[in-house]
Backbone as a ProteinNet text record, in pm:
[ID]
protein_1_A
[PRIMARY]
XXXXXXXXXXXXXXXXXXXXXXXXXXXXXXXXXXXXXXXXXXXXXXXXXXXXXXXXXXXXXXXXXXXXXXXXXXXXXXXXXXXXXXXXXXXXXXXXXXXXXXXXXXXXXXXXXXXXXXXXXXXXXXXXXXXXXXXXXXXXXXXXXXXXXXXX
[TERTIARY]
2352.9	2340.1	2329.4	2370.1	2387.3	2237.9	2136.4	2072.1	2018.3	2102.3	2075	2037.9	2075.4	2039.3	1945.2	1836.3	1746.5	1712.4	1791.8	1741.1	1853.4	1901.9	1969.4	1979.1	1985	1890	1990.4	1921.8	2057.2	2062.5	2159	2142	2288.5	2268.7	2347.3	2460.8	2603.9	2733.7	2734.3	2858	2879.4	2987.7	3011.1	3099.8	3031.1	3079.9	3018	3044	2947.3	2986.4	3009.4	3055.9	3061.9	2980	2827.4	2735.7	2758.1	2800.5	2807.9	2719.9	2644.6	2567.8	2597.8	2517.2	2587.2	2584.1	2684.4	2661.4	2592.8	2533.2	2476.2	2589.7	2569.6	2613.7	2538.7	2561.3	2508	2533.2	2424.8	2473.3	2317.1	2323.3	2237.8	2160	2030.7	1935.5	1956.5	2004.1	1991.9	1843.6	1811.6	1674.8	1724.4	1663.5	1629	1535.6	1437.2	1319.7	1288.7	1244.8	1203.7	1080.9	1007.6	849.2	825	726.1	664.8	597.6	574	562.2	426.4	323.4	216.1	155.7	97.7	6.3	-107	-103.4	-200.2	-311.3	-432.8	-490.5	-595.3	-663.5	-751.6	-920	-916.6	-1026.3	-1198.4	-1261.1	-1413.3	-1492.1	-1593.1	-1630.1	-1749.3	-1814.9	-1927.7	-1858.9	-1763.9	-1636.8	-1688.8	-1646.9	-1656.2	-1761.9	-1808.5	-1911.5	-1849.8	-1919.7	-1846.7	-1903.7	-1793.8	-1810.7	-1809.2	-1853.9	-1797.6	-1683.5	-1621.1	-1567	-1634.7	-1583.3	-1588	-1721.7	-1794.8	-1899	-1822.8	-1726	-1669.1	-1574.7	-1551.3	-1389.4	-1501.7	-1603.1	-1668.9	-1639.1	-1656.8	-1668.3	-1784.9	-1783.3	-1858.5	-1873.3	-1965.5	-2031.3	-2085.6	-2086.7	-2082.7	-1999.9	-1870.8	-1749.8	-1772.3	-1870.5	-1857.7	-1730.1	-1690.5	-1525.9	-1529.4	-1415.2	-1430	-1302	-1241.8	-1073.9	-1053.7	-996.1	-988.2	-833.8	-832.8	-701.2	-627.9	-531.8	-484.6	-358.5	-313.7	-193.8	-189.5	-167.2	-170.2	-97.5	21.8	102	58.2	-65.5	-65	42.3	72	182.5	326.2	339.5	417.5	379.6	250.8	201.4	227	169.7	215.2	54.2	43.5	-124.3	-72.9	-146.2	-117	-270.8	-289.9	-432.8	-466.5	-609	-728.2	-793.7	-789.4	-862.6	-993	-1050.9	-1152.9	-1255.1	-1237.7	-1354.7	-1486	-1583.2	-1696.6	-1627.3	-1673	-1634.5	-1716.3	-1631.3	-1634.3	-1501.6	-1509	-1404.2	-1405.4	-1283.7	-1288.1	-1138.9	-1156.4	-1000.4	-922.6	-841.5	-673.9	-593.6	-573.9	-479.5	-402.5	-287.1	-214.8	-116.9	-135	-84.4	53.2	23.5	102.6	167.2	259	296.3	232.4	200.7	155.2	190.4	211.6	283.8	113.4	101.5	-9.2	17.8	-18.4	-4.6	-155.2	-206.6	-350.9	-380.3	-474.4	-502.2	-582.9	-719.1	-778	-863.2	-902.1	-985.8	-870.7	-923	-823.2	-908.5	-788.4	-808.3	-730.2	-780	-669.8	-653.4	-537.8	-520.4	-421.9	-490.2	-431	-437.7	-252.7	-201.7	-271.5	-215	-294.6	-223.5	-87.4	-45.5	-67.9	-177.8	-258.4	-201	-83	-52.8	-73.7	-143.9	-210.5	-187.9	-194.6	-116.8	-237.1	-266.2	-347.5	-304.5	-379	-268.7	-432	-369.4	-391.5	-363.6	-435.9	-367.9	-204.8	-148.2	4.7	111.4	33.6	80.2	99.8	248.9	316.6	357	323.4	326.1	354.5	398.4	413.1	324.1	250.5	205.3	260.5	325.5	416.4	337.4	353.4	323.8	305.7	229.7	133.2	113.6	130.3	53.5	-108.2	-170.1	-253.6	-314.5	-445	-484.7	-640.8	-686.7	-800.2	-769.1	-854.8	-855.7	-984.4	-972.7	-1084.1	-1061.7	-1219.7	-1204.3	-1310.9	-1202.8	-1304.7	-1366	-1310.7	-1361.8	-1343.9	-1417	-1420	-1288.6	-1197.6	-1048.5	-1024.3	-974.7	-925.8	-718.4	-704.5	-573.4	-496.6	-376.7	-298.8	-220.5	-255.5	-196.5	-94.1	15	90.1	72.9	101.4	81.2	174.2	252.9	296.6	326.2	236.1	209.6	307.4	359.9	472.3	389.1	387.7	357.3	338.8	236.2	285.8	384.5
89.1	-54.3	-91.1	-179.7	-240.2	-294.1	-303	-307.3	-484.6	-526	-704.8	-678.5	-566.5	-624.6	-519.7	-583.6	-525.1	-474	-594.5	-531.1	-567.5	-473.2	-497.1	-553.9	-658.4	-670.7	-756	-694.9	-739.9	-887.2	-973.9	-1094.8	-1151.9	-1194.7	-1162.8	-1278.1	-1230.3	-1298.9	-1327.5	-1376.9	-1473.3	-1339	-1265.4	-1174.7	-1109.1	-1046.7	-1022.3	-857.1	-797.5	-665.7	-619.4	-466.6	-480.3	-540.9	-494.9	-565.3	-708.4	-740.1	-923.1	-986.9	-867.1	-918.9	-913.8	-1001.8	-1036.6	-896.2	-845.1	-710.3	-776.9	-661.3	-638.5	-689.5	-742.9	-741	-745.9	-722.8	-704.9	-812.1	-802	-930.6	-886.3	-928.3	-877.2	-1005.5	-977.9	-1034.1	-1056.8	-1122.3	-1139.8	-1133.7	-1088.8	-1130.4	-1021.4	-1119.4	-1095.7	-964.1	-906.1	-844.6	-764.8	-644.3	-561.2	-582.5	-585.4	-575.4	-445.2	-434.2	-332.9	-240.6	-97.4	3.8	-31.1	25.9	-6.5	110.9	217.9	373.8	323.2	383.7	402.5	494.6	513.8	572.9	660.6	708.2	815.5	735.4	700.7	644.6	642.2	576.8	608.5	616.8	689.1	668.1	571.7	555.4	412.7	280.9	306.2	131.3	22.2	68	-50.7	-57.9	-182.5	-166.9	-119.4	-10.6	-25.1	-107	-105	-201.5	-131.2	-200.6	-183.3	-246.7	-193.2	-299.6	-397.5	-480.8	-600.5	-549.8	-636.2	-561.7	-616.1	-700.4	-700.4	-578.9	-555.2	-415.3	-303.1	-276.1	-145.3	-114.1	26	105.6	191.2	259.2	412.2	413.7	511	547.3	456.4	499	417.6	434.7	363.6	421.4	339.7	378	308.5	351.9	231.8	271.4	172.5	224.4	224.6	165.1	96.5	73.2	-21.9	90.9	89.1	-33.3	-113.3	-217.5	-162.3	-94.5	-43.4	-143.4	-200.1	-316.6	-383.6	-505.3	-639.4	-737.6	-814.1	-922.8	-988.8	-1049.9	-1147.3	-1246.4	-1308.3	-1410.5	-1377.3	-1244.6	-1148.8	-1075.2	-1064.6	-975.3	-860.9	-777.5	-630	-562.2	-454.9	-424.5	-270.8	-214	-77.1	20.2	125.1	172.8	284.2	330.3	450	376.8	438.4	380	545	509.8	613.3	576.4	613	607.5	732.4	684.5	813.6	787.7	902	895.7	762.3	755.6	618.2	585.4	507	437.4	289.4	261.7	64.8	31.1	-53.8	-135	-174.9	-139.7	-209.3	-313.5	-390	-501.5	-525	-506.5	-499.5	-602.3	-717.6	-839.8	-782.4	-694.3	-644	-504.8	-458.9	-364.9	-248.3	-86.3	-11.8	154.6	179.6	348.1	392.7	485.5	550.6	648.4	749.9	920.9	957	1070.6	1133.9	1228.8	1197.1	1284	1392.9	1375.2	1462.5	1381.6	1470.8	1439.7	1453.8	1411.8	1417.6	1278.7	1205.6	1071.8	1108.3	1015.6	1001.5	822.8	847.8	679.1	676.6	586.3	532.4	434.2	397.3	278.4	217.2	111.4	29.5	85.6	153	218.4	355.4	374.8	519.7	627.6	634.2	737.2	771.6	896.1	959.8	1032	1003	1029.4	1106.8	1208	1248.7	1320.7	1277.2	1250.8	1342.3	1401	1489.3	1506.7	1598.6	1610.1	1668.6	1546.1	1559.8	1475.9	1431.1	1325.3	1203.6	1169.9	992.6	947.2	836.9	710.8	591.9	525	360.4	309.4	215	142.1	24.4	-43	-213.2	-270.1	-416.2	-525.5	-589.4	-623.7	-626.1	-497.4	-374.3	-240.5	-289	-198.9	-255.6	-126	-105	10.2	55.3	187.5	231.1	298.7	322.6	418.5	488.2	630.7	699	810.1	834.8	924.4	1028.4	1136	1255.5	1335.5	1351	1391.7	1264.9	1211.4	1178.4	1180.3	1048.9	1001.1	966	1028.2	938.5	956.2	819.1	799.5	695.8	744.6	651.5	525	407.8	319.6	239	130.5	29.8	-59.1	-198.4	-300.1	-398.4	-437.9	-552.5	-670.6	-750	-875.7	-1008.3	-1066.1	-1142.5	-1279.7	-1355.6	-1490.2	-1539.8	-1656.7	-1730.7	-1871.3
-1761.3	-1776.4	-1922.9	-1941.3	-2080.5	-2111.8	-2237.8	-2267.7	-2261.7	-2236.2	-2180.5	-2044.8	-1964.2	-1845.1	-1743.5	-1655.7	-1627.5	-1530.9	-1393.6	-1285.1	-1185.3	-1123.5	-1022.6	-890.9	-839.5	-717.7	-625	-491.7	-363	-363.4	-321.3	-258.9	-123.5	-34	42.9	30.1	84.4	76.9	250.3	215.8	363.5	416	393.1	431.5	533.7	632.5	807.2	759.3	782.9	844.1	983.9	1004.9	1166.3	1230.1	1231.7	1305.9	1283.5	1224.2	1210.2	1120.5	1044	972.7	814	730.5	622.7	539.5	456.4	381.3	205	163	74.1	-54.5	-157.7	-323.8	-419.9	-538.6	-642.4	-691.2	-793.3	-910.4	-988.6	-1172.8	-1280	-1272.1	-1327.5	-1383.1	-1533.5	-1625.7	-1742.5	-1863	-1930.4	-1992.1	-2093.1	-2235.7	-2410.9	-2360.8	-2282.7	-2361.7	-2218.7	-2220.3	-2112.5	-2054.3	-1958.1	-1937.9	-1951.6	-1987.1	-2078.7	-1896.5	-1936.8	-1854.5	-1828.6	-1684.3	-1686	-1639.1	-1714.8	-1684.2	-1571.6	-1490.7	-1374.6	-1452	-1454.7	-1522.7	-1425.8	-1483.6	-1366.9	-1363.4	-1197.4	-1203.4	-1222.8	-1262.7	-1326.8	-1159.6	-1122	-985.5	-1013.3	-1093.1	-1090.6	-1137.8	-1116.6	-1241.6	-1091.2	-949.1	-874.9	-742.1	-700.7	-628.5	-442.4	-432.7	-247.6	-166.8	-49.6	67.3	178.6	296.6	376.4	492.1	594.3	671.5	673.2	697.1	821.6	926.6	984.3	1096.4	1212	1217.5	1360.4	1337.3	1251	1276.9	1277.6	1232	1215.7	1374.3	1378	1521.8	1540.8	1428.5	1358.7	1237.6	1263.2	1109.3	1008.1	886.7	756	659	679.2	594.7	441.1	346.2	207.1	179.4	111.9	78.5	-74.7	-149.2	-302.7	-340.6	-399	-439.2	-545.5	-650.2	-796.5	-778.9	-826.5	-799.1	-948.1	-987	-1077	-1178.4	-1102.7	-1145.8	-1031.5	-1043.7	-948.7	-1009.9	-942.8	-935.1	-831.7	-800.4	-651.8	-654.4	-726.1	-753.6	-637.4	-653.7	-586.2	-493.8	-466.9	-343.3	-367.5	-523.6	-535.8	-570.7	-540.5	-587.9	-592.8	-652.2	-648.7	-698.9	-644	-710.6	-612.3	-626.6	-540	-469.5	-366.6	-243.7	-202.2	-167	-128.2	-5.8	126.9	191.5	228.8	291.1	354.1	506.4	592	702.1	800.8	867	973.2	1018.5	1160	1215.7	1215.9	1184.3	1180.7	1218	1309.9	1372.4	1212.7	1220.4	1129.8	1161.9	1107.7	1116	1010.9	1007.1	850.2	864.4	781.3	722.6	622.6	561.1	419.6	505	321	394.6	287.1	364.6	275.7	212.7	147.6	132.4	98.5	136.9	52.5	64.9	-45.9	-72.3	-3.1	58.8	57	-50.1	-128.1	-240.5	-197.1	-100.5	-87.7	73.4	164.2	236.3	386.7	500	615.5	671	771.1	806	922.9	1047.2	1202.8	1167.2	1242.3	1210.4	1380.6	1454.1	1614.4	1600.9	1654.2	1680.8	1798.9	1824.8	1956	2035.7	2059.3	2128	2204.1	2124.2	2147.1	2047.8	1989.2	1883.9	1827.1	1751.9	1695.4	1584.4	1427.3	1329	1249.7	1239.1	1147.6	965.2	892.3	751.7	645.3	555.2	472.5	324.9	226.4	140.7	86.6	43.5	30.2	90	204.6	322.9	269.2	274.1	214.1	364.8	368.4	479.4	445.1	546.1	523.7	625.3	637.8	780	710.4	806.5	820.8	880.7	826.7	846	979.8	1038.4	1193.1	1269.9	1204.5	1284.9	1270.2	1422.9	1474.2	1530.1	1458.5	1580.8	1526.3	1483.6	1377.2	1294.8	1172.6	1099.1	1070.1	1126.9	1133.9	1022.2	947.9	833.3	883.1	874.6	919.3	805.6	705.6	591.5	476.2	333.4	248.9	174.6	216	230.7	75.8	-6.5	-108.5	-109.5	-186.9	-147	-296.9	-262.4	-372.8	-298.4	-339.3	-229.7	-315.8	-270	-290.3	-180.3	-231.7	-134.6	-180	-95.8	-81.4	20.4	6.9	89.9	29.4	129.7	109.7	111.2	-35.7	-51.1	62	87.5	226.8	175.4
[MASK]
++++++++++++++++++++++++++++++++++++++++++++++++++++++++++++++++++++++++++++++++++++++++++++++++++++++++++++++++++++++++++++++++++++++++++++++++++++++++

């Protein structure tokens, strides 16, 4: 890419694909000046105060949970950072959507469907936007998360 231009990004044509639906094109973003890179850094463990759930979502335990917000665009619905809980179970409801890596600890996470996903160190996931179910921490969960929640 030529040094004027920054970001590539889909926007749709009136042209039908098989399915009938509109196909993908390109077209550039123009802009003078780059945004500058943003280092995720390694987090302090006394920097933020913990919480807990919700007492209507609690189930179990006492899950103190910790989450370092590392870069944030709310404007855009982007957050990115460490998340850390203690063991406990608490109902999920996810508005946004989420990737998280597991850094260390083991977690079960059941859909309302009853499905049973248990996730670890090394383990990358997405949970989408209205999954519905718990998240139970069996060992001391820390995690690398992204978020993106769509403006209302």
């Amino acid at each position: 890419l030529d040094a004027k231009y920054r970001l590539i990004v889909p926007k749709m044509t009136f042209s039908a694909g098989l399915s009938g639906s509109p196909l993908p094109s390109y077209h550039r973003i123009m802009t003078a000046s780059r945004p500058a890179l943003t280092r995720l850094g390694p987090v302090v463990a006394d920097s933020v105060d913990p919480y807990l759930p919700p007492p209507d979502r609690l189930i179990d335990g006492h899950p103190l949970q910790r989450a370092w917000v590392q870069f944030e665009d709310p404007a855009k619905g982007f957050y990115a950072g460490v998340w850390e809980s203690d063991p406990g179970t608490w109902r999920i409801r996810y508005t946004e959507v989420e990737y998280c890596r597991i850094l260390s600890g083991r977690s079960r996470i059941t859909a309302a469907d009853g499905t049973v996903t248990e996730v670890g160190p090394g383990d990358e996931f997405v949970i989408p936007s209205g999954f519905e179910g718990t998240w139970q921490v069996l060992e001391r969960t820390r995690k690398t998360f992204v978020i993106h929640e769509a403006p209302p």
